[in-house]
PDB file of C-alpha atoms in Angstrom:
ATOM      1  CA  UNK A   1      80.060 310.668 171.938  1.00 51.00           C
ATOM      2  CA  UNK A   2      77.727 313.456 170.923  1.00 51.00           C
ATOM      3  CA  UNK A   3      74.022 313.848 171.131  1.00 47.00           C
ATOM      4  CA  UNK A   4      72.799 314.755 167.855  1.00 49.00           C
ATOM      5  CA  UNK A   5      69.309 315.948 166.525  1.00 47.00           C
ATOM      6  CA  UNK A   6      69.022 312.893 164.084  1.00 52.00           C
ATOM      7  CA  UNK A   7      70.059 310.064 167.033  1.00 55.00           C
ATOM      8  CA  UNK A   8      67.554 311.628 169.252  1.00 55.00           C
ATOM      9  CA  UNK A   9      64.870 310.992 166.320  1.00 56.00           C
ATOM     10  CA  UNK A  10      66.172 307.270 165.849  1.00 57.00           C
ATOM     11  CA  UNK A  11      66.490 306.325 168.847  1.00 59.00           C
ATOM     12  CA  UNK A  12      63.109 307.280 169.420  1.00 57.00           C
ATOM     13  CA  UNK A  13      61.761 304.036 168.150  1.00 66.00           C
ATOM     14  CA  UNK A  14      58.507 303.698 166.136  1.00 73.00           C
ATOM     15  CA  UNK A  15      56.561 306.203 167.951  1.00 79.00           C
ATOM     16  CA  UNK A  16      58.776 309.024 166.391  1.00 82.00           C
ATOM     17  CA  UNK A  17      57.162 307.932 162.913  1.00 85.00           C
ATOM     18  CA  UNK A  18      53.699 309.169 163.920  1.00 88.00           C
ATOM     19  CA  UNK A  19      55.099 312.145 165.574  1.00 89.00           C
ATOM     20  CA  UNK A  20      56.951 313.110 162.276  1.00 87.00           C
ATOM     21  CA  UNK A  21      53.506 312.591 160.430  1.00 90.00           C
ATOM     22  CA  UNK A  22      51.485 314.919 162.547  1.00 92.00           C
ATOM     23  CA  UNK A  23      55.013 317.300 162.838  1.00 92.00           C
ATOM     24  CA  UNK A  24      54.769 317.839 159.079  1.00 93.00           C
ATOM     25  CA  UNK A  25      51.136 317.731 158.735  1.00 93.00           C
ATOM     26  CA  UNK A  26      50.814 320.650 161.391  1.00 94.00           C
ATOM     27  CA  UNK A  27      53.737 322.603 159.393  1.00 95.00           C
ATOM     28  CA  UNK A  28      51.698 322.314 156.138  1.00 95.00           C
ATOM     29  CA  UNK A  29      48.569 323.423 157.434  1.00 94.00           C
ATOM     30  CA  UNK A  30      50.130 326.309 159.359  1.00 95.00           C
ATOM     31  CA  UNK A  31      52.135 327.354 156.116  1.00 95.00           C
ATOM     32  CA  UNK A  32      48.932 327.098 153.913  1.00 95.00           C
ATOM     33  CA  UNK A  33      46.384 328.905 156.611  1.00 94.00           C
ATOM     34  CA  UNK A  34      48.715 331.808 156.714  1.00 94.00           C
ATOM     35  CA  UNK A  35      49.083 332.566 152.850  1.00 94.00           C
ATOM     36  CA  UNK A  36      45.164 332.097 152.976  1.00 93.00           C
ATOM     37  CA  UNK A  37      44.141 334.279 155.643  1.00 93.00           C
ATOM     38  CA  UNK A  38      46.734 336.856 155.126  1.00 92.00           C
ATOM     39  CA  UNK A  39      45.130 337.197 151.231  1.00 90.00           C
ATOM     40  CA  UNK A  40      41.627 337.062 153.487  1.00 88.00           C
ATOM     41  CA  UNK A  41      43.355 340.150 155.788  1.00 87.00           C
ATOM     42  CA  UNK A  42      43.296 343.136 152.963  1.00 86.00           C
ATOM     43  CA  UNK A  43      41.895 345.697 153.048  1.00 84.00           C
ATOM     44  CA  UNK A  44      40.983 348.744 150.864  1.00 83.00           C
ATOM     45  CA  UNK A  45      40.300 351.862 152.409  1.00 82.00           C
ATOM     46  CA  UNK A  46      38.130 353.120 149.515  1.00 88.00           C
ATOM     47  CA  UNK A  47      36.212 349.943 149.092  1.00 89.00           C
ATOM     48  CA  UNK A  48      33.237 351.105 151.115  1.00 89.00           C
ATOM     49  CA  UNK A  49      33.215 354.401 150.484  1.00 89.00           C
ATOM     50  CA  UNK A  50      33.295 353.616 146.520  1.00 91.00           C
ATOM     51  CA  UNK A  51      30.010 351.034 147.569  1.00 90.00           C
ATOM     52  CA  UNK A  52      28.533 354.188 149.136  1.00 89.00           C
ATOM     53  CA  UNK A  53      28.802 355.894 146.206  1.00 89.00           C
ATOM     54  CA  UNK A  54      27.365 353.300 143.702  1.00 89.00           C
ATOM     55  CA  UNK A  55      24.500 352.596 145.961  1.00 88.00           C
ATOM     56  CA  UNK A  56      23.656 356.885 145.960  1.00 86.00           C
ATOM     57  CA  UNK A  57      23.950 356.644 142.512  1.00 86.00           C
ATOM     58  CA  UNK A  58      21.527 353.537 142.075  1.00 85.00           C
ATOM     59  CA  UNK A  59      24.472 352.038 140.160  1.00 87.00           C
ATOM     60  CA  UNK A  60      24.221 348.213 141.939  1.00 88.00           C
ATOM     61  CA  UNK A  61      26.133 346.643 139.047  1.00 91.00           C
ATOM     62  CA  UNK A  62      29.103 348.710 139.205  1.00 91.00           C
ATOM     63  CA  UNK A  63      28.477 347.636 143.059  1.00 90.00           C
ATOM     64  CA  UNK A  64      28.678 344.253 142.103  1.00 90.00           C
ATOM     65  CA  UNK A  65      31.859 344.047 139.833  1.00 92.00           C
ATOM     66  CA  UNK A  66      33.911 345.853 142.515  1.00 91.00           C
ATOM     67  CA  UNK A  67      32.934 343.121 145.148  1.00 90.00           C
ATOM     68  CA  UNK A  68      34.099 340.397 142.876  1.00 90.00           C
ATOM     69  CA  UNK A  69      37.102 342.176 141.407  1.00 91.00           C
ATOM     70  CA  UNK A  70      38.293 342.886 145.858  1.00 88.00           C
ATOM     71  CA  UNK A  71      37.912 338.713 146.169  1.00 87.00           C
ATOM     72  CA  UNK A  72      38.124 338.993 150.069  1.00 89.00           C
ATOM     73  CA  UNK A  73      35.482 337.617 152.074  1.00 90.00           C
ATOM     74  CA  UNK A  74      33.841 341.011 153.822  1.00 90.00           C
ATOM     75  CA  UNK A  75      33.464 341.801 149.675  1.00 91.00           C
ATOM     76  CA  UNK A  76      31.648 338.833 149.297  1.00 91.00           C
ATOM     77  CA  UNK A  77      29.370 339.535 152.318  1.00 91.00           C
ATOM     78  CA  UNK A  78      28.868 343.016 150.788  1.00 91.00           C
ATOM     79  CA  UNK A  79      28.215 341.090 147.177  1.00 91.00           C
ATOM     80  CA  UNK A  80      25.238 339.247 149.436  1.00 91.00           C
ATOM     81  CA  UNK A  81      24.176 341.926 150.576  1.00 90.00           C
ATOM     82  CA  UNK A  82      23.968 344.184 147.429  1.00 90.00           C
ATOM     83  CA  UNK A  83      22.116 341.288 145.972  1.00 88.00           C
ATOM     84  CA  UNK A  84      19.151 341.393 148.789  1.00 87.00           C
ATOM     85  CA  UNK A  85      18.706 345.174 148.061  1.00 86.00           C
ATOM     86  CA  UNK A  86      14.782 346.126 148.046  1.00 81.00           C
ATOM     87  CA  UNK A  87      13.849 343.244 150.520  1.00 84.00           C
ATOM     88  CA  UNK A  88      12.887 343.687 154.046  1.00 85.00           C
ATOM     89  CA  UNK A  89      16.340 344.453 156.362  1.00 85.00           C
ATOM     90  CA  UNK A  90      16.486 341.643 158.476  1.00 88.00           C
ATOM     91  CA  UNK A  91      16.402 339.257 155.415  1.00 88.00           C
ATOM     92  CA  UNK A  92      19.506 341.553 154.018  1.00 88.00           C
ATOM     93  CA  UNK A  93      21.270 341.140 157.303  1.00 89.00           C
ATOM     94  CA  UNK A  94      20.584 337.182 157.435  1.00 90.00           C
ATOM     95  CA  UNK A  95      22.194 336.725 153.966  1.00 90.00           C
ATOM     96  CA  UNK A  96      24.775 338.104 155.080  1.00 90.00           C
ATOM     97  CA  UNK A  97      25.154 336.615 158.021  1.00 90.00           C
ATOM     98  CA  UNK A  98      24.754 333.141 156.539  1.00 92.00           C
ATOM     99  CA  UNK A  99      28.114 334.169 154.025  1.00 91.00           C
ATOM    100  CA  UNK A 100      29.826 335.202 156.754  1.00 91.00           C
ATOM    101  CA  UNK A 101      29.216 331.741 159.030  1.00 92.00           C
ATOM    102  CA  UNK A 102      30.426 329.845 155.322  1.00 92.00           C
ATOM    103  CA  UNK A 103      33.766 332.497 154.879  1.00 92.00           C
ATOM    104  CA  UNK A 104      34.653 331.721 158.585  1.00 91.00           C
ATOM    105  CA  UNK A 105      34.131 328.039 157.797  1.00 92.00           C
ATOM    106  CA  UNK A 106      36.419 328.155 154.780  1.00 92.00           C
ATOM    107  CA  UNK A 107      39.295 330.116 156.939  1.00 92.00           C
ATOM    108  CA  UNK A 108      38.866 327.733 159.629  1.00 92.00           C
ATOM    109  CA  UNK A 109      39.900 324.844 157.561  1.00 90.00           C
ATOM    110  CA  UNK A 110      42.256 322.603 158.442  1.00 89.00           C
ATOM    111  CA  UNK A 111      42.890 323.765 161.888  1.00 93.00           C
ATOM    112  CA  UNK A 112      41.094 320.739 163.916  1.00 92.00           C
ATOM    113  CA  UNK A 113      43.958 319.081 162.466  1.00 92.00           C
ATOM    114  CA  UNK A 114      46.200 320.930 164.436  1.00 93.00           C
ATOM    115  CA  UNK A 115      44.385 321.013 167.389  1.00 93.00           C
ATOM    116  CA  UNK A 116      44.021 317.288 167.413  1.00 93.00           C
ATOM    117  CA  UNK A 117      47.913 317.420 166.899  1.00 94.00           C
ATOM    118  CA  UNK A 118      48.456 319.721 169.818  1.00 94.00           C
ATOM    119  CA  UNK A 119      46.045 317.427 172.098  1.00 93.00           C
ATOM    120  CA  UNK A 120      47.039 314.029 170.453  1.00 93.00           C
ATOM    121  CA  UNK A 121      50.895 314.710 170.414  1.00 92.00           C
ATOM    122  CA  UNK A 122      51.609 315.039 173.925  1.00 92.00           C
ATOM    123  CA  UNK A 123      49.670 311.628 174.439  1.00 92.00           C
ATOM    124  CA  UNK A 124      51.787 309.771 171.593  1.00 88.00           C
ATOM    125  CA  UNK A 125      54.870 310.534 173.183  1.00 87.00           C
ATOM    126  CA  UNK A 126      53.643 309.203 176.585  1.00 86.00           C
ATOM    127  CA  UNK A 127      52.817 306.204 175.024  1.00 85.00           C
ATOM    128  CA  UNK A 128      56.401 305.445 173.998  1.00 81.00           C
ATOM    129  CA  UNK A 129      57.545 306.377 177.464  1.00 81.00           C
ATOM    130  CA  UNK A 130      55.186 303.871 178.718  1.00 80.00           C
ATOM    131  CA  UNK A 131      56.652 301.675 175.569  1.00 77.00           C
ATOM    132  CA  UNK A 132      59.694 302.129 176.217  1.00 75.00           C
ATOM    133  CA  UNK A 133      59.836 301.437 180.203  1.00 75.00           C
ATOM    134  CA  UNK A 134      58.168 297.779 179.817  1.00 74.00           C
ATOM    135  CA  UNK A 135      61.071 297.350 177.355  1.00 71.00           C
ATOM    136  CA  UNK A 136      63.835 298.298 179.753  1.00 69.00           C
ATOM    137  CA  UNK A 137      61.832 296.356 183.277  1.00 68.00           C
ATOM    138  CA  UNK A 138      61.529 293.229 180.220  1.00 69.00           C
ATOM    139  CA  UNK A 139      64.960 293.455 179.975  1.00 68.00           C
ATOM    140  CA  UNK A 140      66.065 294.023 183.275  1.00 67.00           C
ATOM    141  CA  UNK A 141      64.022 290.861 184.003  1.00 66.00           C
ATOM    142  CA  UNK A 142      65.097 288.673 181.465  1.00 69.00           C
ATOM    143  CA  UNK A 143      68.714 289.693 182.495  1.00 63.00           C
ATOM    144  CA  UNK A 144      69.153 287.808 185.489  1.00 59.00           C
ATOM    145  CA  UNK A 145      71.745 288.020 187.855  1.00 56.00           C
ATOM    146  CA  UNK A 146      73.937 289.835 185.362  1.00 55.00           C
ATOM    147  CA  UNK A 147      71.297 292.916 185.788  1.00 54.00           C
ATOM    148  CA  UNK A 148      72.904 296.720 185.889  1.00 57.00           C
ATOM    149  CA  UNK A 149      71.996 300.249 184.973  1.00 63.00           C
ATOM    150  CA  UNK A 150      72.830 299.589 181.665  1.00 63.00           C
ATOM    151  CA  UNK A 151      70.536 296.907 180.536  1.00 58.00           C
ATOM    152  CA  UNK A 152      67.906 299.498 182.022  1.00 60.00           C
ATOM    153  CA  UNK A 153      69.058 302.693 180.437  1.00 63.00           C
ATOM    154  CA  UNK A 154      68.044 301.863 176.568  1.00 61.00           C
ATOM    155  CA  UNK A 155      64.416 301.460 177.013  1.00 63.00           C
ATOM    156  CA  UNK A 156      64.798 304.801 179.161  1.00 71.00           C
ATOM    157  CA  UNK A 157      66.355 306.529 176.883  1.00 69.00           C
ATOM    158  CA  UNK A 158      63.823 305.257 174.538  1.00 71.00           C
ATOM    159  CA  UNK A 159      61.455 306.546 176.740  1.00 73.00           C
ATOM    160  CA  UNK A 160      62.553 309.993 177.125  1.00 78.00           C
ATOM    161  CA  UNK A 161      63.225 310.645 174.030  1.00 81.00           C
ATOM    162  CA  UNK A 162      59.329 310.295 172.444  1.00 84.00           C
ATOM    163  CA  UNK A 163      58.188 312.140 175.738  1.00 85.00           C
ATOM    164  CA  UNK A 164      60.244 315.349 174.584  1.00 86.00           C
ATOM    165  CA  UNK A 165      59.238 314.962 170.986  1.00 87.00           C
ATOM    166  CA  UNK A 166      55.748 314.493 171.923  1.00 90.00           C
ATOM    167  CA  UNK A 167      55.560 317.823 173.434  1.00 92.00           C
ATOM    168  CA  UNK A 168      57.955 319.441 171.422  1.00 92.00           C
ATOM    169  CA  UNK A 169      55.100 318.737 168.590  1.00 93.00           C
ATOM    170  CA  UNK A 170      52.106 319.178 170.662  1.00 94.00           C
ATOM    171  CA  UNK A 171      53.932 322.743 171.709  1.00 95.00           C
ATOM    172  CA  UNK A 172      54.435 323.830 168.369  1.00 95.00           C
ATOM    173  CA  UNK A 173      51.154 322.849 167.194  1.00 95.00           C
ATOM    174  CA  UNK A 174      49.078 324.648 170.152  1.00 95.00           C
ATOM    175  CA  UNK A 175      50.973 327.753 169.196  1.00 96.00           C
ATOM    176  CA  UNK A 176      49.913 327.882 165.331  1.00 95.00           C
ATOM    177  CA  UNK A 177      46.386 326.706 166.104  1.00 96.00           C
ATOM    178  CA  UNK A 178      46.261 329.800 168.956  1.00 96.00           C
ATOM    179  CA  UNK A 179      47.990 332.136 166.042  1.00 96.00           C
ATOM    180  CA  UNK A 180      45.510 331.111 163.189  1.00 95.00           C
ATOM    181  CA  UNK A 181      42.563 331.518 165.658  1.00 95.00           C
ATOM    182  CA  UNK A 182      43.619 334.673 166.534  1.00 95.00           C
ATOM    183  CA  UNK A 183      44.230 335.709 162.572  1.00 94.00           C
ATOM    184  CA  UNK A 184      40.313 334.490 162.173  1.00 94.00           C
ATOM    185  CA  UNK A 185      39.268 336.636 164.657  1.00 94.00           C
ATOM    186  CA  UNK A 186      40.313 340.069 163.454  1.00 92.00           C
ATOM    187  CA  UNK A 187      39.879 339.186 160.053  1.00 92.00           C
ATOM    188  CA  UNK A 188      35.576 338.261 161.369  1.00 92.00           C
ATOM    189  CA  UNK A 189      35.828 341.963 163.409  1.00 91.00           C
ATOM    190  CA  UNK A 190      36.712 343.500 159.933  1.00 89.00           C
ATOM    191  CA  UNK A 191      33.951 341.572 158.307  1.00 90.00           C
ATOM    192  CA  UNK A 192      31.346 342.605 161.184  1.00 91.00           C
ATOM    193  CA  UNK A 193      32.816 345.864 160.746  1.00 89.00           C
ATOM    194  CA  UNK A 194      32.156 345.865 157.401  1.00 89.00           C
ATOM    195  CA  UNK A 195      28.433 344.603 157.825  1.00 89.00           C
ATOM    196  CA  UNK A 196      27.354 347.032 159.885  1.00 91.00           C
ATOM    197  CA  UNK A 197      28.772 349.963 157.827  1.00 89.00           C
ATOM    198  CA  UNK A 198      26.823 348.503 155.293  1.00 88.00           C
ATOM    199  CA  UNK A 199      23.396 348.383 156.847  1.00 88.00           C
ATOM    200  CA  UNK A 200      24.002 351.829 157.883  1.00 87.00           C
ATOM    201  CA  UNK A 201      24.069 352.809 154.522  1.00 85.00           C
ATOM    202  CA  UNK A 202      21.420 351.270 153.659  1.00 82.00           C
ATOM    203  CA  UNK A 203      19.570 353.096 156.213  1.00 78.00           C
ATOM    204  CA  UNK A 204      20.245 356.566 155.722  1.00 68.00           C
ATOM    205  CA  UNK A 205      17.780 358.879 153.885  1.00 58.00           C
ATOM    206  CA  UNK A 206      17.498 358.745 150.206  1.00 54.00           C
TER     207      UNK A 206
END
């Protein structure tokens, strides 16, 4: 006989249905958070420089239009902050702010999902070890005299087999939720870096 891929997964017994679930939820949310963030990750070398020239010129609606036509969240912090233009500079820099907690918000999505997968997996798959070891000492018990290794080896297998999948998922789930985080992070440093180039222009001389 050969160990295959798919026997591993039925042999598993019911615990291998949850661990499918969060297995396919975790791939979906990983797929989707990377188109999303990647469209959040571009950047156009001439989009602040272009603001700095709309802003010299007084020209705040041209200002506006390119923010909405660049779609990517440090535009829309710029957007906020092209609207607060004239107010005192702390209020500018708290509008913007506040965008940039709700774009981080909206990147973040989905991603306590897989870190409750990465956490929650692990424990899943110990349960059907622990599952799967009363079933083999219940059958070793109601066995008898006639009692051997092989009454015992089912439930072990059964056993072993949701503790590997268990971390296999909880693995592969810790190491898109540490990826996306990571993606979040550098595309907030380009939006903080984009913040404060804008409040410097806002402060240099007329």
């Amino acid at each position: 006989m050969t160990l295959s891929f798919w026997s591993l997964v039925m042999d598993g017994g019911y615990i291998m249905m949850p661990l499918a679930l969060l297995l396919l939820v975790a791939i979906y949310v990983f797929t989707e958070r990377c188109i999303v963030i990647n469209r959040a990750a571009k950047e156009d070398d001439t989009f602040m420089n272009r603001i700095r020239d709309y802003v010299h010129e007084g020209d705040i609606e041209s200002a506006h239009n390119l923010c909405k036509k660049t779609g990517t969240p440090y535009s829309r912090l710029i957007d906020k902050g092209l609207s607060r233009i004239g107010r005192n500079m702390n209020d500018v820099l708290v509008a913007i702010e506040n965008t940039g907690n709700i774009e981080v918000s909206a990147l973040a999505k989905g991603l306590p999902w897989l870190s409750t997968t990465a956490a929650g997996a692990p424990m899943l798959g110990f349960l059907g070890t622990v599952v799967g070891m009363i079933d083999a000492f219940f059958s070793l018990a109601n066995a008898g005299t006639a009692a051997n290794i092989t009454v015992l080896s089912s439930g072990i297998y059964q056993a072993l087999v949701t503790t590997v999948a268990g971390l296999v998922v909880g693995i592969i789930a810790l190491f898109a939720y540490n990826y996306l985080t990571a993606r979040i992070n550098r595309v907030m440093n380009s939006m903080e870096s984009k913040t404060m180039e804008f409040m410097d222009l806002l402060n240099e001389p007329a």
